[in-house]
PDB file of N, CA and C in Angstrom:
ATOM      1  N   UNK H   1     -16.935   1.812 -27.366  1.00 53.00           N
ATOM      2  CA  UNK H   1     -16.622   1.660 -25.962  1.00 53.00           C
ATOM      3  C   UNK H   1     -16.898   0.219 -25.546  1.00 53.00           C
ATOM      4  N   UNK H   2     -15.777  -0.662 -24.426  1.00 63.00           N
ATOM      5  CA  UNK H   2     -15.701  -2.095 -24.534  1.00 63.00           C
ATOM      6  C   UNK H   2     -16.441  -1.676 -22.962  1.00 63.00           C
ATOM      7  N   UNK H   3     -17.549  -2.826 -22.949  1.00 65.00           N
ATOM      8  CA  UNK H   3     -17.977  -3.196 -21.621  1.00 65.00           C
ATOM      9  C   UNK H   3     -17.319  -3.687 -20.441  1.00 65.00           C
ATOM     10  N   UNK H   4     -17.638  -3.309 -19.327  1.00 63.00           N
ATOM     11  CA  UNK H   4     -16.498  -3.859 -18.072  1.00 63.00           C
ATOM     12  C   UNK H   4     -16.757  -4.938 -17.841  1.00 63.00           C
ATOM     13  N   UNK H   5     -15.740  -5.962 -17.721  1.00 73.00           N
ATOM     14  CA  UNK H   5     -16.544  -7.543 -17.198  1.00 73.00           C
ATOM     15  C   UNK H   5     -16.000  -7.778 -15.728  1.00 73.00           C
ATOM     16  N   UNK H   6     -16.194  -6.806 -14.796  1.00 78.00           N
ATOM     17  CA  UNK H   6     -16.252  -7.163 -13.535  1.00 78.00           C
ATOM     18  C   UNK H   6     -16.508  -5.760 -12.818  1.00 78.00           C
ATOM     19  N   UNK H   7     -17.203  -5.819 -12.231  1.00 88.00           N
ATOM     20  CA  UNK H   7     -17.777  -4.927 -10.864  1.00 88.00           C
ATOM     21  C   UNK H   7     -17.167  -3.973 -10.671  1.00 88.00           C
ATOM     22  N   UNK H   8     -17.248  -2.350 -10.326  1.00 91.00           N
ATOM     23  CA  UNK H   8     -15.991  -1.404 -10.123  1.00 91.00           C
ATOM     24  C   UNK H   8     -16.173  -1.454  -8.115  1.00 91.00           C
ATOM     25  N   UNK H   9     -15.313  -1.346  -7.393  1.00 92.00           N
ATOM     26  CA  UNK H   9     -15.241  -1.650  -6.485  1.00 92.00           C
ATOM     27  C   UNK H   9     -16.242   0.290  -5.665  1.00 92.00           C
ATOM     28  N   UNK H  10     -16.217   0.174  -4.405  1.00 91.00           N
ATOM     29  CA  UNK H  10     -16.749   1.387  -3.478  1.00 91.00           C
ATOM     30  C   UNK H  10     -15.861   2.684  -4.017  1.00 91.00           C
ATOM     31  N   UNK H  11     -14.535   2.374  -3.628  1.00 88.00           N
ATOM     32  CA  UNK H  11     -13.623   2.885  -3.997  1.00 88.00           C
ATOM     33  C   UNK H  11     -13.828   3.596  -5.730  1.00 88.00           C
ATOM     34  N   UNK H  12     -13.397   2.656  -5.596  1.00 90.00           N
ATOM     35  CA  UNK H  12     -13.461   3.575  -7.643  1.00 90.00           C
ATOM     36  C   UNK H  12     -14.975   4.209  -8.032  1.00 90.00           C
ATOM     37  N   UNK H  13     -15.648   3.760  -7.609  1.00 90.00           N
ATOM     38  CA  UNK H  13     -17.060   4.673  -8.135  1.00 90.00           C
ATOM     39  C   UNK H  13     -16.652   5.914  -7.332  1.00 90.00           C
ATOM     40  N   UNK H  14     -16.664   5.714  -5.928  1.00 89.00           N
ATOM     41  CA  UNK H  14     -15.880   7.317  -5.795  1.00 89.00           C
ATOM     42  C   UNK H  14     -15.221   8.286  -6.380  1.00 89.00           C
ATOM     43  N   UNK H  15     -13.931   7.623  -6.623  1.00 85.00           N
ATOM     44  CA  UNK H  15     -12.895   8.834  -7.613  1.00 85.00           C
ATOM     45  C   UNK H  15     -13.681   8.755  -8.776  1.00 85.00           C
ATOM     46  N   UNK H  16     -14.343   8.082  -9.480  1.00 89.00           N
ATOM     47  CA  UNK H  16     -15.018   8.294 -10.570  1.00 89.00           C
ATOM     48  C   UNK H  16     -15.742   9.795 -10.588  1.00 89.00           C
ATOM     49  N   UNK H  17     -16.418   9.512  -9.686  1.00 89.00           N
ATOM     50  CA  UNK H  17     -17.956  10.646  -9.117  1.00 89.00           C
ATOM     51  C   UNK H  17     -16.961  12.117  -8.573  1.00 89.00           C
ATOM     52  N   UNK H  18     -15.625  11.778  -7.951  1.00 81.00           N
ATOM     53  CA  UNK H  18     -14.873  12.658  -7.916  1.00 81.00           C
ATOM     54  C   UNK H  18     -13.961  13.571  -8.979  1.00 81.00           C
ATOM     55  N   UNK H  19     -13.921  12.343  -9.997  1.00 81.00           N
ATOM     56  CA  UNK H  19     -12.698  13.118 -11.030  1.00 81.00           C
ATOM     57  C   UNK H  19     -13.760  13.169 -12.416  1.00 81.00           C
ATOM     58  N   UNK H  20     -14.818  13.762 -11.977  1.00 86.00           N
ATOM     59  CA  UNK H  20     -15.845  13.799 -13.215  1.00 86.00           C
ATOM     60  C   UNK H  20     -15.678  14.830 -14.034  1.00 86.00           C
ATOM     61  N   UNK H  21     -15.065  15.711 -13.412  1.00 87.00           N
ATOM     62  CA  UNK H  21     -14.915  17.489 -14.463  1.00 87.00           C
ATOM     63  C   UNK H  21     -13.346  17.032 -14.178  1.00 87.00           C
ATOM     64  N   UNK H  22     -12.577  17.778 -15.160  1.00 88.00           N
ATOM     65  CA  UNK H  22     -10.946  17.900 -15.177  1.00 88.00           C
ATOM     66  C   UNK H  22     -10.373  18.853 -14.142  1.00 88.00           C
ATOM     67  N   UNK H  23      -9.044  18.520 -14.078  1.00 87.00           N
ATOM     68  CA  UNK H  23      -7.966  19.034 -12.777  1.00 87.00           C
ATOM     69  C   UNK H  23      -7.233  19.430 -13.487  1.00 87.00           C
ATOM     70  N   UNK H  24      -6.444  20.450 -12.791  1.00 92.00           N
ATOM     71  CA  UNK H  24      -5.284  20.783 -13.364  1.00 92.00           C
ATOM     72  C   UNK H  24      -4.321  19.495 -12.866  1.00 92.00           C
ATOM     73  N   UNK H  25      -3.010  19.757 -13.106  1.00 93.00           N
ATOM     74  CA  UNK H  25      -2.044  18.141 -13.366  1.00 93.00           C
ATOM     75  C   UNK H  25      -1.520  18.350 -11.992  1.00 93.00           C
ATOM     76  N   UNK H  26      -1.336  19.675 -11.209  1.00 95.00           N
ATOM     77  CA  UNK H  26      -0.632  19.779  -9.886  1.00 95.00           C
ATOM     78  C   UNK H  26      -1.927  19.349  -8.927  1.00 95.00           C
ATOM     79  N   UNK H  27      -3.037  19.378  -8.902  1.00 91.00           N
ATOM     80  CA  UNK H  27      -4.084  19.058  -8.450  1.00 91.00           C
ATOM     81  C   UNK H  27      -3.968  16.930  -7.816  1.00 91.00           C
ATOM     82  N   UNK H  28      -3.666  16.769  -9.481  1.00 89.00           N
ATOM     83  CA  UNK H  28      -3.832  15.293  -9.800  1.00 89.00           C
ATOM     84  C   UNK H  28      -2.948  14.666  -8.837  1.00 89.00           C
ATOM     85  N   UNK H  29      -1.620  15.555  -9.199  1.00 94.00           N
ATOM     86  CA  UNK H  29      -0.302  14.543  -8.781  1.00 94.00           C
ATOM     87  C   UNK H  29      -0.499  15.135  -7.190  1.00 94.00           C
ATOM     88  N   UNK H  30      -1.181  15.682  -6.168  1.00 95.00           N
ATOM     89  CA  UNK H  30      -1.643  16.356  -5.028  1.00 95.00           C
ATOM     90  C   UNK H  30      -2.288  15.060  -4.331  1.00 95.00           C
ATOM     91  N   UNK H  31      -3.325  14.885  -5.273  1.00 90.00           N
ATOM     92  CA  UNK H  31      -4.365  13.796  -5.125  1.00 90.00           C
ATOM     93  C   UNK H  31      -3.378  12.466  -4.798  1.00 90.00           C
ATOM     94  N   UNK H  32      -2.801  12.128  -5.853  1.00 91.00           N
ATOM     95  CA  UNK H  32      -2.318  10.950  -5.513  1.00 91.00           C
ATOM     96  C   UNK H  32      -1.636  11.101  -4.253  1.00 91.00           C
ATOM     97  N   UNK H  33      -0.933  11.993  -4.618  1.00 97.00           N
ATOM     98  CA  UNK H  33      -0.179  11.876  -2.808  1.00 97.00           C
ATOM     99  C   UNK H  33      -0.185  11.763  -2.143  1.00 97.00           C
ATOM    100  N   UNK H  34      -1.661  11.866  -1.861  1.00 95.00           N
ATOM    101  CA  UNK H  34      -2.500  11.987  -0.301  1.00 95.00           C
ATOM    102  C   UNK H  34      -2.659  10.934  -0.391  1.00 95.00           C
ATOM    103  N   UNK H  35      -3.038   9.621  -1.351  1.00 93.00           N
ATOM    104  CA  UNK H  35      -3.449   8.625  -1.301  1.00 93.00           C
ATOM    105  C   UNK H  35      -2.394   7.532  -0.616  1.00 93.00           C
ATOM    106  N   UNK H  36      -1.341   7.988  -1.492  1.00 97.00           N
ATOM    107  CA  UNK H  36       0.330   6.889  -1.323  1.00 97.00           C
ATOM    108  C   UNK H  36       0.104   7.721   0.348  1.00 97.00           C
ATOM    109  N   UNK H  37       0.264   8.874   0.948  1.00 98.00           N
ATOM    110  CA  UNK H  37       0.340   8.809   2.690  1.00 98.00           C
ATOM    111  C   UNK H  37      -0.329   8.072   3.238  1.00 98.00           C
ATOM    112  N   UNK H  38      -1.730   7.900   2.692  1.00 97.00           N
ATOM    113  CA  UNK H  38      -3.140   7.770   3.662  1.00 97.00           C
ATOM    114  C   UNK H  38      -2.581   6.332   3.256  1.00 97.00           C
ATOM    115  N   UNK H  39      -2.179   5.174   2.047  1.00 97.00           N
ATOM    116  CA  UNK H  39      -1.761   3.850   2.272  1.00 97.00           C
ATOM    117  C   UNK H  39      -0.890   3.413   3.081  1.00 97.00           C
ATOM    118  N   UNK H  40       0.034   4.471   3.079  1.00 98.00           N
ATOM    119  CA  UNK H  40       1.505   4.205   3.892  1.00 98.00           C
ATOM    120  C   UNK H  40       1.089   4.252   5.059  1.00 98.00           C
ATOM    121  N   UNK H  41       0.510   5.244   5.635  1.00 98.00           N
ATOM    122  CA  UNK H  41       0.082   5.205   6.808  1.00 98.00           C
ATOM    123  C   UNK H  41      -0.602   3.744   7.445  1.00 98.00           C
ATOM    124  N   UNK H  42      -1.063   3.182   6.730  1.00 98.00           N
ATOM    125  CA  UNK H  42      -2.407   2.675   7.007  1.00 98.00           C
ATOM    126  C   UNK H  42      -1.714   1.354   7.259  1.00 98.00           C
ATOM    127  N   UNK H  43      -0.569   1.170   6.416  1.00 97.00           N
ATOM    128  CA  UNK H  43       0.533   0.281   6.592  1.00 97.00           C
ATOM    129  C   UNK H  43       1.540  -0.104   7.207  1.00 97.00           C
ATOM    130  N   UNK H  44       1.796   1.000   8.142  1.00 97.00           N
ATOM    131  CA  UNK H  44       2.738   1.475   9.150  1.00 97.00           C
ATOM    132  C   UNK H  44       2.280   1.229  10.390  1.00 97.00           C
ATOM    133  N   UNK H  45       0.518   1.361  10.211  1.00 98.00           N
ATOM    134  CA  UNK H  45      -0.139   1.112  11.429  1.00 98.00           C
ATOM    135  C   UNK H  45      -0.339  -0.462  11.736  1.00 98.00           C
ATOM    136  N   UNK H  46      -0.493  -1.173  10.225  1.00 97.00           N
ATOM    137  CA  UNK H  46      -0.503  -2.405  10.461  1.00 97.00           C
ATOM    138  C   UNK H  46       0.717  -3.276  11.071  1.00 97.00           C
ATOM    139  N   UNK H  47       1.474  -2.574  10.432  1.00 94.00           N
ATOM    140  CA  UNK H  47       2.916  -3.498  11.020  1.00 94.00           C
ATOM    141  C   UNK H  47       3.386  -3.075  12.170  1.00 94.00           C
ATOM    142  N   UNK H  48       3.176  -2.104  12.884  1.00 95.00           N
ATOM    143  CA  UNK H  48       3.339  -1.909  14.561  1.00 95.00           C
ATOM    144  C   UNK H  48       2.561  -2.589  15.184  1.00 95.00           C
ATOM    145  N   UNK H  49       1.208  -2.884  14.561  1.00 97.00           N
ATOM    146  CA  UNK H  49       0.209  -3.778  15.338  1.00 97.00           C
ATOM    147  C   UNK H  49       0.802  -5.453  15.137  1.00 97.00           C
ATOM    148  N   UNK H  50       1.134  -6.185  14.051  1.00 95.00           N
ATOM    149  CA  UNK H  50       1.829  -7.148  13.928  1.00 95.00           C
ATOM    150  C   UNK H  50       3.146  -7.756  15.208  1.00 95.00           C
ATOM    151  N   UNK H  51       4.015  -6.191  14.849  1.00 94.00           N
ATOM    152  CA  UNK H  51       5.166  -6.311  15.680  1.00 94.00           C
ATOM    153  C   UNK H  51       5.162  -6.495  16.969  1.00 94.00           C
ATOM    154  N   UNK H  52       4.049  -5.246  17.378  1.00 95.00           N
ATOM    155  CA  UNK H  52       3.594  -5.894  18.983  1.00 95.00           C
ATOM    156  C   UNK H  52       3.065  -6.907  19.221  1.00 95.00           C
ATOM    157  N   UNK H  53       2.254  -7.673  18.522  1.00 96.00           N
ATOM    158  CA  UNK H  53       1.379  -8.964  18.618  1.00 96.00           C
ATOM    159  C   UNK H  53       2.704 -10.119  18.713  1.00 96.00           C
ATOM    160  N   UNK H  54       3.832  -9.844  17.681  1.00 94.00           N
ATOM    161  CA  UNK H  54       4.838 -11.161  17.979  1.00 94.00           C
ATOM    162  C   UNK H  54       5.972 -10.669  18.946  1.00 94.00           C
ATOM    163  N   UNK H  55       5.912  -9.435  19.371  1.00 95.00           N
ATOM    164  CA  UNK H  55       6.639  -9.425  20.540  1.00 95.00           C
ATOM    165  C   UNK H  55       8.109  -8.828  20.200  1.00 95.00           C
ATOM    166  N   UNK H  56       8.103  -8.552  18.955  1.00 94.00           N
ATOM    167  CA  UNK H  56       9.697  -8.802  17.844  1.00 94.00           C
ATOM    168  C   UNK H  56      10.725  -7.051  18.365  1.00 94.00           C
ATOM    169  N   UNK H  57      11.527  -7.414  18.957  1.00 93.00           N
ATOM    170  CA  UNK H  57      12.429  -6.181  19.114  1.00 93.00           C
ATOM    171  C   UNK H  57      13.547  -5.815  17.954  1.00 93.00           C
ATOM    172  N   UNK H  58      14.162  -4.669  18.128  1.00 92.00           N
ATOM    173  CA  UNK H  58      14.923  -4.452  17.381  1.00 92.00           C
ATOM    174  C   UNK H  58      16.231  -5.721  16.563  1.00 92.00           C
ATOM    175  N   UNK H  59      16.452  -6.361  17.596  1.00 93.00           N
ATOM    176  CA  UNK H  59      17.605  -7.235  17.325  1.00 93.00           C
ATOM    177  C   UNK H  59      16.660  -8.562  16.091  1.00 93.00           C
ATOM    178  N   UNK H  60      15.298  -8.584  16.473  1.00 91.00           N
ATOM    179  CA  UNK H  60      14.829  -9.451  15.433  1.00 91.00           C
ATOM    180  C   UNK H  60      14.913  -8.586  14.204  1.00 91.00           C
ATOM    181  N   UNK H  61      14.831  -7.467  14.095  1.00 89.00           N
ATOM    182  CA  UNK H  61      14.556  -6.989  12.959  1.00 89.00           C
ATOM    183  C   UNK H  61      15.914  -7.035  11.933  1.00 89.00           C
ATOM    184  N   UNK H  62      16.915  -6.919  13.178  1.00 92.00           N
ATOM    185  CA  UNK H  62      18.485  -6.946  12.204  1.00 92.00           C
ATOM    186  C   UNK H  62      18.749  -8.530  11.899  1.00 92.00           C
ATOM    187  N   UNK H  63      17.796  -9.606  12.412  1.00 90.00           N
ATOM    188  CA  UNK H  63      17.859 -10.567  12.212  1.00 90.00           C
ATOM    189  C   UNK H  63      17.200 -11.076  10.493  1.00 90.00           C
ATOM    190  N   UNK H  64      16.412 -10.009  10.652  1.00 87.00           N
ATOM    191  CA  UNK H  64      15.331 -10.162   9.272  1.00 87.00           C
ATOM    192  C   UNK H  64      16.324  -9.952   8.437  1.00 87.00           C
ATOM    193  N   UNK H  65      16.418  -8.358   8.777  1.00 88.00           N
ATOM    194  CA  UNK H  65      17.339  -7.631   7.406  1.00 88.00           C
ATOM    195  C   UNK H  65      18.800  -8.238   6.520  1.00 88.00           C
ATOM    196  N   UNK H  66      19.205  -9.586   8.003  1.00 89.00           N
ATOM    197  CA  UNK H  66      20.095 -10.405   7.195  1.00 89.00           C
ATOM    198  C   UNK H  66      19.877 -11.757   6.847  1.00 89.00           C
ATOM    199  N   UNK H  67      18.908 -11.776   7.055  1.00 87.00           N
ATOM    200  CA  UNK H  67      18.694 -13.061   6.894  1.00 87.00           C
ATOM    201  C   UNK H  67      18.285 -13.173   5.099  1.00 87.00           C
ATOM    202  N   UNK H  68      18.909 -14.653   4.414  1.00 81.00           N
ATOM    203  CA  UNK H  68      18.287 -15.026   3.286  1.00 81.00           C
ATOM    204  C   UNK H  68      17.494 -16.084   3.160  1.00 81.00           C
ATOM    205  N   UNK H  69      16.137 -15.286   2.752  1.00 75.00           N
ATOM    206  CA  UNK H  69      15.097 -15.945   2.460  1.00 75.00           C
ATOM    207  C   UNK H  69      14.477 -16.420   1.273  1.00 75.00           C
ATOM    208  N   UNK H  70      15.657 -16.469   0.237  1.00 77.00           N
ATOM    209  CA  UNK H  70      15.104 -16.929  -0.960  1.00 77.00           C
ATOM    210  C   UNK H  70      14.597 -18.281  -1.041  1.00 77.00           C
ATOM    211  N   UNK H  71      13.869 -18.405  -2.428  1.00 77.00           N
ATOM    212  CA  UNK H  71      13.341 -19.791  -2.278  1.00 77.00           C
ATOM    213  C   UNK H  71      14.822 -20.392  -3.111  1.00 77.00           C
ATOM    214  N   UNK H  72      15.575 -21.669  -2.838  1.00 76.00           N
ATOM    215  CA  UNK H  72      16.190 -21.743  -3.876  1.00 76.00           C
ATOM    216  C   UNK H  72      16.050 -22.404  -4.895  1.00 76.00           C
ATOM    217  N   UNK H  73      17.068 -22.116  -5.875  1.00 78.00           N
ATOM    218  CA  UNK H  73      17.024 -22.525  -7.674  1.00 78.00           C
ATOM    219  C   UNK H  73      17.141 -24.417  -7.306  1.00 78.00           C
ATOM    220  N   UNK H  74      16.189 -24.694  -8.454  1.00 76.00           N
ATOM    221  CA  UNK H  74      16.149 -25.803  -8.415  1.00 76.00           C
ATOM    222  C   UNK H  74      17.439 -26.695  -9.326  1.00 76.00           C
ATOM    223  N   UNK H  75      18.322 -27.110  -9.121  1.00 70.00           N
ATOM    224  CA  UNK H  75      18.938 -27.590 -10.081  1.00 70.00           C
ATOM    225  C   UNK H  75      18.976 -28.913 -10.924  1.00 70.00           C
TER     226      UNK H  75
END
C-alpha cells in the first residue's frame, strides 16, 4: 500500500467514514446522485446570485450564447 502525499480534504474523510462497510451498486449510483443535485444546485444558486449582481437580462444571455469567445489560433 503507497502512502498519500497530500492531506484528504473534510469532505473525503467523510465518505470515507461513510462508505466503510459495502453498498449495494443501486445504493452507490443513489449516492452519487444526490451529490451531482446537491452540486448543481449549489451552482444554480451561484449564478442567479452573479446574474443579479451584474444586472444581466435575458437579451444578454442570447448575447452570450452567440457570441465567439475563442482565444484565437496563433498563426
Amino acid at each position: 500500500m503507497t502512502a498519500l502525499n497530500y492531506p484528504l480534504s473534510n469532505a473525503q474523510l467523510e465518505l470515507l467514514k461513510l462508505f466503510s462497510r459495502n453498498l449495494p451498486e443501486e445504493d452507490l449510483i443513489e449516492i452519487k446522485q444526490m451529490i451531482v443535485n446537491y452540486l448543481a444546485e449549489k451552482l444554480a444558486q451561484k449564478t442567479d446570485e452573479i446574474w443579479e449582481e451584474k444586472g444581466w437580462t435575458n437579451k444578454d444571455m442570447e448575447r452570450f450564447l452567440n457570441a465567439h469567445m475563442r482565444t484565437p489560433y496563433k498563426t
